[in-house]
CSV table of C-alpha atoms and ligand atoms in Angstrom, one decimal:
chain,number,residue,atom,x,y,z
A,1,MET,CA,75.9,179.6,198.7
A,2,ARG,CA,72.6,178.0,199.6
A,3,VAL,CA,70.0,177.7,196.8
A,4,LEU,CA,67.1,180.0,197.4
A,5,ARG,CA,63.6,178.9,196.5
A,6,ARG,CA,59.9,179.9,197.1
A,7,GLY,CA,59.1,179.9,200.8
A,8,ASP,CA,62.6,181.0,201.9
A,9,GLY,CA,63.1,184.3,203.7
A,10,GLY,CA,65.8,186.5,205.2
A,11,PRO,CA,68.4,189.1,204.2
A,12,ALA,CA,69.7,187.2,201.1
A,13,VAL,CA,66.1,187.1,199.8
A,14,ALA,CA,65.7,190.8,200.6
A,15,GLU,CA,68.8,191.6,198.6
A,16,VAL,CA,67.7,189.7,195.5
A,17,ARG,CA,64.2,191.4,195.8
A,18,SER,CA,65.8,194.8,195.7
A,19,THR,CA,68.0,193.8,192.7
A,20,LEU,CA,64.9,192.6,190.9
A,21,ALA,CA,63.2,195.9,191.6
A,22,ALA,CA,66.2,197.8,190.4
A,23,LEU,CA,66.0,195.8,187.1
A,24,GLY,CA,62.3,196.7,186.8
A,25,LEU,CA,61.2,193.1,187.1
A,26,MET,CA,59.3,193.7,190.4
A,27,PRO,CA,57.4,196.6,191.8
A,28,ALA,CA,59.6,198.6,194.2
A,29,VAL,CA,57.5,199.0,197.3
A,30,GLY,CA,58.5,200.4,200.7
A,31,GLY,CA,58.9,198.4,203.9
A,32,VAL,CA,60.7,195.2,204.6
A,33,HIS,CA,60.3,192.5,202.0
A,34,ASP,CA,62.4,189.4,202.7
A,35,GLN,CA,60.0,186.7,201.6
A,36,PHE,CA,60.5,184.6,198.5
A,37,ASP,CA,56.9,184.6,197.3
A,38,GLN,CA,55.1,183.7,194.0
A,39,VAL,CA,55.6,187.2,192.6
A,40,MET,CA,59.3,187.0,193.2
A,41,GLU,CA,59.5,183.5,191.7
A,42,HIS,CA,57.8,184.9,188.5
A,43,ALA,CA,60.3,187.7,188.4
A,44,ILE,CA,63.2,185.2,188.7
A,45,ARG,CA,61.8,183.1,185.9
A,46,THR,CA,61.5,186.2,183.6
A,47,PHE,CA,65.0,187.2,184.5
A,48,GLN,CA,66.3,183.6,183.8
A,49,GLN,CA,64.5,183.6,180.4
A,50,GLN,CA,66.0,187.0,179.4
A,51,ARG,CA,69.4,185.7,180.3
A,52,GLY,CA,69.3,182.3,178.6
A,53,LEU,CA,69.5,180.5,182.0
A,54,ILE,CA,67.5,177.5,183.0
A,55,THR,CA,64.1,178.8,184.0
A,56,ASP,CA,63.6,176.9,187.2
A,57,GLY,CA,62.6,179.8,189.4
A,58,LEU,CA,65.4,178.9,191.8
A,59,ILE,CA,68.4,181.1,192.8
A,60,GLY,CA,71.4,178.9,192.4
A,61,PRO,CA,75.0,180.0,191.7
A,62,ALA,CA,74.5,180.8,188.0
A,63,THR,CA,71.4,182.9,188.6
A,64,TYR,CA,72.9,184.6,191.5
A,65,ARG,CA,76.0,185.5,189.5
A,66,ALA,CA,73.8,186.8,186.6
A,67,LEU,CA,71.8,188.9,189.0
A,68,ARG,CA,75.0,190.4,190.4
A,69,ASP,CA,76.3,191.0,186.9
A,70,ALA,CA,73.1,192.7,185.9
A,71,THR,CA,73.5,195.4,188.5
A,72,TYR,CA,76.6,196.9,186.9
A,73,GLN,CA,76.2,199.7,184.4
A,74,LEU,CA,79.1,201.1,182.3
A,75,GLY,CA,80.6,204.0,184.1
A,76,GLY,CA,79.5,202.9,187.6
A,77,ARG,CA,82.9,201.5,188.5
A,78,PRO,CA,86.4,201.4,186.9
A,79,LEU,CA,87.1,198.3,184.8
A,80,ALA,CA,90.5,196.8,184.3
A,81,TYR,CA,92.0,193.4,183.5
A,82,LEU,CA,92.6,191.6,186.8
A,83,VAL,CA,94.5,188.5,185.9
A,84,SER,CA,93.7,186.5,189.1
A,85,ALA,CA,90.0,187.4,189.3
A,86,PRO,CA,88.7,188.9,186.1
A,87,ILE,CA,85.9,191.4,186.5
A,88,THR,CA,82.5,190.3,185.1
A,89,GLY,CA,79.3,192.2,184.6
A,90,ASP,CA,76.8,193.9,182.2
A,91,ASP,CA,79.1,197.0,182.2
A,92,VAL,CA,81.8,194.8,180.7
A,93,VAL,CA,79.3,193.5,178.0
A,94,THR,CA,78.4,197.1,177.1
A,95,LEU,CA,82.1,198.1,176.9
A,96,GLN,CA,82.9,195.0,174.7
A,97,GLU,CA,79.9,195.8,172.4
A,98,ARG,CA,81.0,199.5,172.1
A,99,MET,CA,84.6,198.4,171.3
A,100,LEU,CA,83.2,196.0,168.6
A,101,GLU,CA,81.0,198.7,167.1
A,102,LEU,CA,84.0,201.0,166.9
A,103,GLY,CA,85.9,198.2,165.1
A,104,TYR,CA,88.2,197.0,168.0
A,105,ASP,CA,88.5,193.3,168.5
A,106,ALA,CA,87.4,193.0,172.2
A,107,GLY,CA,86.6,189.3,171.8
A,108,ARG,CA,83.2,187.7,172.1
A,109,PRO,CA,81.0,190.0,174.2
A,110,ASN,CA,80.8,187.6,177.1
A,111,GLY,CA,80.9,190.0,180.1
A,112,VAL,CA,84.4,188.9,181.2
A,113,PHE,CA,87.1,191.6,181.1
A,114,GLY,CA,90.0,189.5,179.8
A,115,HIS,CA,93.3,190.3,178.0
A,116,GLN,CA,91.6,190.8,174.7
A,117,THR,CA,89.2,193.4,176.1
A,118,GLU,CA,92.1,195.2,177.6
A,119,ALA,CA,94.1,195.1,174.3
A,120,ALA,CA,91.1,196.5,172.4
A,121,LEU,CA,90.6,199.2,175.0
A,122,ARG,CA,94.3,200.2,174.8
A,123,ASN,CA,94.1,200.5,171.0
A,124,PHE,CA,91.0,202.6,171.4
A,125,GLN,CA,92.7,204.8,173.9
A,126,ARG,CA,95.7,205.2,171.7
A,127,ASP,CA,93.6,206.1,168.6
A,128,TYR,CA,91.5,208.6,170.5
A,129,GLY,CA,94.4,210.4,172.3
A,130,LEU,CA,93.4,209.2,175.8
A,131,THR,CA,95.8,207.9,178.5
A,132,VAL,CA,96.8,204.4,177.4
A,133,ASP,CA,96.4,202.5,180.6
A,134,GLY,CA,93.9,199.8,179.7
A,135,ILE,CA,91.6,201.0,182.4
A,136,CYS,CA,88.0,202.0,181.6
A,137,GLY,CA,87.7,204.9,184.1
A,138,PRO,CA,86.1,208.4,183.9
A,139,GLU,CA,88.3,209.7,181.1
A,140,THR,CA,87.6,206.7,178.8
A,141,ILE,CA,83.9,206.8,179.6
A,142,ARG,CA,83.8,210.5,178.6
A,143,GLY,CA,85.7,209.6,175.4
A,144,LEU,CA,83.1,206.9,174.6
A,145,ARG,CA,80.2,209.2,175.3
A,146,GLN,CA,81.5,211.8,172.9
A,147,LEU,CA,81.4,209.3,170.0
A,148,SER,CA,78.2,208.9,168.2
A,149,PRO,CA,77.3,205.2,168.1
A,150,ARG,CA,77.9,203.7,164.7
A,151,ALA,CA,75.2,201.7,162.9
A,152,ARG,CA,74.9,198.3,164.5
A,153,GLY,CA,75.3,195.0,162.6
A,154,GLY,CA,78.5,193.5,161.4
A,155,ARG,CA,79.6,192.0,164.7
A,156,PRO,CA,83.2,191.8,163.5
A,157,VAL,CA,84.4,189.2,166.0
A,158,LEU,CA,81.7,186.7,165.3
A,159,LEU,CA,82.2,187.2,161.5
A,160,ARG,CA,86.0,186.7,162.1
A,161,GLU,CA,85.2,183.3,163.8
A,162,GLN,CA,83.5,182.3,160.6
A,163,GLU,CA,86.3,183.6,158.4
A,164,ARG,CA,88.8,181.6,160.3
A,165,VAL,CA,86.9,178.4,159.6
A,166,ARG,CA,86.5,179.3,155.9
A,167,ARG,CA,90.2,179.9,155.6
A,168,SER,CA,91.1,176.7,157.4
A,169,GLY,CA,89.4,174.9,154.5
A,170,PRO,CA,87.0,171.9,154.2
A,171,ARG,CA,89.5,169.3,155.4
A,172,LEU,CA,89.0,167.6,158.7
A,173,THR,CA,92.6,166.6,159.0
A,174,GLY,CA,94.3,168.6,161.7
A,175,LYS,CA,91.1,170.0,163.2
A,176,ARG,CA,91.3,169.8,167.0
A,177,ILE,CA,88.0,168.9,168.6
A,178,VAL,CA,87.4,168.8,172.3
A,179,ILE,CA,84.7,166.2,173.2
A,180,ASP,CA,83.2,167.0,176.6
A,181,PRO,CA,81.3,164.1,178.2
A,182,GLY,CA,78.9,165.7,180.8
A,183,HIS,CA,79.2,165.0,184.5
A,184,GLY,CA,81.5,162.2,185.8
A,185,ALA,CA,82.8,160.6,189.0
A,186,THR,CA,80.1,160.9,191.7
A,187,ASP,CA,78.0,163.2,189.6
A,188,THR,CA,76.0,160.8,187.5
A,189,GLY,CA,73.8,163.4,185.9
A,190,VAL,CA,70.3,162.1,185.2
A,191,ALA,CA,69.9,158.5,186.4
A,192,VAL,CA,66.8,156.4,185.9
A,193,GLU,CA,66.4,152.7,186.5
A,194,GLY,CA,70.1,152.0,186.5
A,195,VAL,CA,70.8,154.0,183.3
A,196,ASN,CA,72.9,157.0,184.0
A,197,GLU,CA,73.9,160.0,181.9
A,198,SER,CA,77.6,160.2,182.8
A,199,GLU,CA,78.3,156.6,181.8
A,200,LEU,CA,76.3,156.8,178.6
A,201,MET,CA,78.0,160.1,177.6
A,202,TRP,CA,81.4,158.7,178.4
A,203,ASP,CA,80.7,155.8,176.1
A,204,LEU,CA,79.3,158.0,173.4
A,205,ALA,CA,82.4,160.3,173.7
A,206,ARG,CA,84.7,157.3,173.1
A,207,ARG,CA,82.7,156.2,170.0
A,208,LEU,CA,82.9,159.8,168.7
A,209,GLU,CA,86.6,160.0,169.5
A,210,GLY,CA,87.3,156.9,167.5
A,211,ARG,CA,85.5,158.2,164.4
A,212,MET,CA,87.0,161.6,164.6
A,213,VAL,CA,90.5,160.2,164.8
A,214,ALA,CA,89.7,157.9,161.8
A,215,THR,CA,88.9,161.0,159.7
A,216,GLY,CA,92.1,162.7,160.6
A,217,MET,CA,90.8,165.0,163.3
A,218,GLU,CA,92.5,165.3,166.7
A,219,ALA,CA,90.0,164.5,169.4
A,220,LEU,CA,90.6,165.3,173.0
A,221,LEU,CA,88.4,164.4,175.9
A,222,SER,CA,87.8,167.1,178.5
A,223,ARG,CA,87.9,164.6,181.4
A,224,GLY,CA,88.9,161.1,182.5
A,225,PRO,CA,86.3,158.4,183.2
A,226,ASP,CA,86.4,159.2,187.0
A,227,GLN,CA,86.7,162.9,186.9
A,228,CYS,CA,84.1,165.7,187.0
A,229,PRO,CA,85.7,169.1,186.3
A,230,ASP,CA,83.4,172.1,186.6
A,231,GLU,CA,82.2,174.0,183.5
A,232,SER,CA,84.9,176.7,183.7
A,233,GLU,CA,87.6,174.1,184.0
A,234,ARG,CA,86.3,172.3,180.9
A,235,ALA,CA,86.3,175.6,179.1
A,236,ALA,CA,89.8,176.4,180.2
A,237,PHE,CA,91.0,173.0,179.0
A,238,ALA,CA,89.5,173.7,175.5
A,239,ASN,CA,91.1,177.1,175.4
A,240,GLU,CA,94.5,175.9,176.5
A,241,ALA,CA,94.3,173.1,173.9
A,242,GLY,CA,93.6,175.7,171.2
A,243,ALA,CA,90.5,173.7,170.2
A,244,ASP,CA,88.7,174.4,166.9
A,245,LEU,CA,85.4,173.2,168.3
A,246,VAL,CA,83.9,171.9,171.6
A,247,LEU,CA,81.1,169.4,171.7
A,248,SER,CA,79.6,168.8,175.1
A,249,LEU,CA,77.5,165.7,175.4
A,250,HIS,CA,74.5,165.3,177.8
A,251,SER,CA,71.1,163.6,178.1
A,252,ASP,CA,68.2,165.4,179.7
A,253,GLY,CA,65.7,164.6,182.3
A,254,ASN,CA,62.3,166.0,183.1
A,255,GLY,CA,59.5,165.7,185.7
A,256,SER,CA,57.2,164.7,182.9
A,257,PRO,CA,57.8,161.2,181.4
A,258,PHE,CA,56.5,162.6,178.1
A,259,ALA,CA,59.3,165.0,177.5
A,260,GLN,CA,61.6,163.6,174.8
A,261,GLY,CA,63.9,164.5,172.0
A,262,VAL,CA,67.2,166.1,171.2
A,263,ALA,CA,68.2,169.7,171.6
A,264,SER,CA,71.4,171.7,171.0
A,265,PHE,CA,72.7,174.9,172.5
A,266,HIS,CA,75.2,177.5,171.4
A,267,PHE,CA,76.5,180.7,172.8
A,268,GLY,CA,74.0,183.6,172.4
A,269,THR,CA,72.3,186.2,174.6
A,270,GLY,CA,68.9,185.8,173.0
A,271,ASN,CA,68.9,189.5,171.9
A,272,GLY,CA,71.0,189.3,168.8
A,273,THR,CA,74.5,188.5,170.0
A,274,THR,CA,75.2,185.0,169.0
A,275,SER,CA,78.2,182.8,167.9
A,276,THR,CA,77.5,182.4,164.2
A,277,LEU,CA,79.4,179.2,163.9
A,278,GLY,CA,78.1,177.8,167.2
A,279,GLU,CA,74.6,178.4,165.9
A,280,ALA,CA,75.5,176.8,162.5
A,281,MET,CA,77.0,173.8,164.2
A,282,ALA,CA,74.1,173.4,166.6
A,283,GLY,CA,71.7,173.5,163.6
A,284,LEU,CA,73.6,170.9,161.6
A,285,ILE,CA,73.9,168.6,164.6
A,286,GLN,CA,70.1,168.8,165.2
A,287,ARG,CA,69.3,168.0,161.6
A,288,GLU,CA,71.7,165.0,161.4
A,289,ILE,CA,70.7,163.5,164.7
A,290,ALA,CA,67.0,164.0,164.3
A,291,LYS,CA,67.0,162.6,160.8
A,292,ARG,CA,69.2,159.6,161.6
A,293,THR,CA,67.7,158.5,164.9
A,294,GLY,CA,64.1,159.6,164.8
A,295,LEU,CA,64.5,161.4,168.1
A,296,ARG,CA,62.2,164.4,168.3
A,297,ASP,CA,63.8,167.6,167.1
A,298,CYS,CA,63.6,170.1,169.9
A,299,GLY,CA,65.7,172.7,168.1
A,300,ALA,CA,68.8,174.7,168.5
A,301,HIS,CA,68.9,177.5,171.1
A,302,PRO,CA,71.1,180.3,172.3
A,303,LYS,CA,72.3,180.1,175.9
A,304,THR,CA,74.9,181.8,178.1
A,305,TRP,CA,75.9,178.8,180.0
A,306,GLU,CA,79.5,178.8,181.4
A,307,LEU,CA,81.0,176.4,179.0
A,308,LEU,CA,79.5,178.2,175.9
A,309,ARG,CA,80.4,181.6,177.3
A,310,LEU,CA,84.0,180.9,178.3
A,311,THR,CA,85.2,178.9,175.3
A,312,ARG,CA,87.0,181.0,172.7
A,313,CYS,CA,86.1,178.6,169.9
A,314,PRO,CA,82.5,177.6,168.8
A,315,ALA,CA,81.0,175.3,171.4
A,316,VAL,CA,77.8,173.3,171.3
A,317,ARG,CA,76.1,171.4,174.1
A,318,ILE,CA,73.9,168.6,172.9
A,319,GLU,CA,71.2,167.1,175.1
A,320,ILE,CA,70.6,163.7,173.5
A,321,GLY,CA,67.2,162.3,174.5
A,322,TYR,CA,65.5,162.3,177.9
A,323,LEU,CA,66.4,159.4,180.2
A,324,THR,CA,63.1,160.1,182.0
A,325,ASN,CA,61.3,159.1,178.8
A,326,GLN,CA,60.9,155.4,178.3
A,327,ASP,CA,61.5,155.4,174.5
A,328,ASP,CA,64.5,157.7,174.6
A,329,ARG,CA,66.0,155.7,177.5
A,330,ARG,CA,65.6,152.4,175.6
A,331,ARG,CA,67.2,153.8,172.5
A,332,LEU,CA,70.1,155.4,174.3
A,333,SER,CA,70.8,152.1,176.1
A,334,ASP,CA,71.5,150.4,172.8
A,335,PRO,CA,75.2,150.7,171.7
A,336,ALA,CA,74.2,150.5,168.0
A,337,PHE,CA,72.0,153.6,168.6
A,338,ARG,CA,75.0,155.5,170.2
A,339,ASP,CA,77.0,154.6,167.1
A,340,ILE,CA,74.4,156.2,164.9
A,341,VAL,CA,74.5,159.4,167.1
A,342,ALA,CA,78.3,159.5,166.9
A,343,GLU,CA,78.2,159.2,163.1
A,344,GLY,CA,75.6,161.9,162.8
A,345,ILE,CA,77.8,164.2,164.9
A,346,VAL,CA,80.9,163.5,162.7
A,347,VAL,CA,78.9,164.2,159.6
A,348,ALA,CA,77.6,167.5,161.1
A,349,VAL,CA,81.2,168.6,161.9
A,350,LYS,CA,82.2,167.7,158.3
A,351,ARG,CA,79.3,169.8,157.0
A,352,LEU,CA,80.4,172.7,159.1
A,353,TYR,CA,83.8,172.8,157.5
A,354,LEU,CA,82.3,172.3,154.0
A,355,LEU,CA,80.2,175.4,154.6
A,356,GLY,CA,77.6,174.3,152.1
A,357,GLU,CA,80.1,172.9,149.5
A,358,ASN,CA,79.3,169.4,148.2
A,359,ASP,CA,76.1,169.5,150.1
A,360,GLN,CA,74.2,166.3,150.2
A,361,PRO,CA,70.7,165.9,151.7
A,362,THR,CA,70.6,165.6,155.5
A,363,GLY,CA,71.0,162.1,156.8
A,364,SER,CA,72.3,160.7,153.5
A,365,PHE,CA,76.0,161.5,154.0
A,366,THR,CA,77.5,158.4,155.5
A,367,PHE,CA,80.6,158.0,157.7
A,368,ALA,CA,82.2,156.1,154.7
A,369,ASP,CA,81.5,159.2,152.5
A,370,VAL,CA,83.3,161.4,155.0
A,371,LEU,CA,86.3,159.1,155.1
A,372,ALA,CA,86.4,158.9,151.2
A,373,HIS,CA,86.1,162.7,151.0
A,374,GLU,CA,89.1,163.1,153.3
A,375,LEU,CA,91.2,160.6,151.4
A,376,ALA,CA,90.4,162.3,148.1
A,377,LYS,CA,91.4,165.7,149.6
A,378,ALA,CA,94.7,164.1,150.9
A,379,GLU,CA,95.8,163.0,147.4
B,1,ZN,ZN1,73.8,166.6,181.8
């Protein structure tokens, strides 16, 4: 689809306007309105902010998909697991959250009706004496409406994620980490004065890979040097590999040369649903990188980006420095700096699996300490 922006007009714009009105983000007025004006741009930005999307006021594929998903309410259409083209939408999120509240493991509430959602639904149907067909149709909806909602909290699936890590223990040996260097091939990412994001991140990925392997972890790269899989292919790779953790490496760019620093992103909807471990990992990475490199700490934030949403294990996307900022660009161009970043990330991963045990102050844990710790555990 074509990206829609302020100044555009036509039937596609009219359709989005009516969706925004239905969502209560724009006044619903009569007549023909097919112009992408300032009011509409503001509504799009608000919507993007609510959804954890990039707030650029443009309607590209991700925003368009989120708008379409937002129009579905539970009960408005039957839901089932379609293997070849899984159903997505806000109605699926509501169903998943209801299943979770009732104690059924429907997976992370990501709005995709997958096999786990179906399995949870079948268990619910069995327990409540409904037809066990894995389809959320009128009978199941009636069943769900009759149940009083239980107290919120708990979020069993996200707690289970954390429990799995706790049980797997503080050793790094045997952990399988997918390192995802952003962009690739003809997609260079941010490119300024001959420095480009895809090459830098490829180099950083290799440095990180070497250190991870040295500490006994299994490190897999999500792409080759000349490939650029899309976000869902990268997520599928991690899922098929049975990854324990996904680390996606990027640098940022901005219209302002003053924007600088490091930021990390984990799965979360911004209204309470969050990957506990993803959030913990993002926080640890922020602390270690900011402390070791002096890059400005721009914080850890919940997002619903494809890669974060579709991976079954905790995933963190790190935006390391702004290539449009002279200081950040100079630092990232230095291989020694990229070594420091790689070490900071390895230490952050180690801290995640220690879960607060043997805690040492941020920035003081060295790569040598991590190696020594692993060797001591191995004895
Ligand atoms: Zn990027």
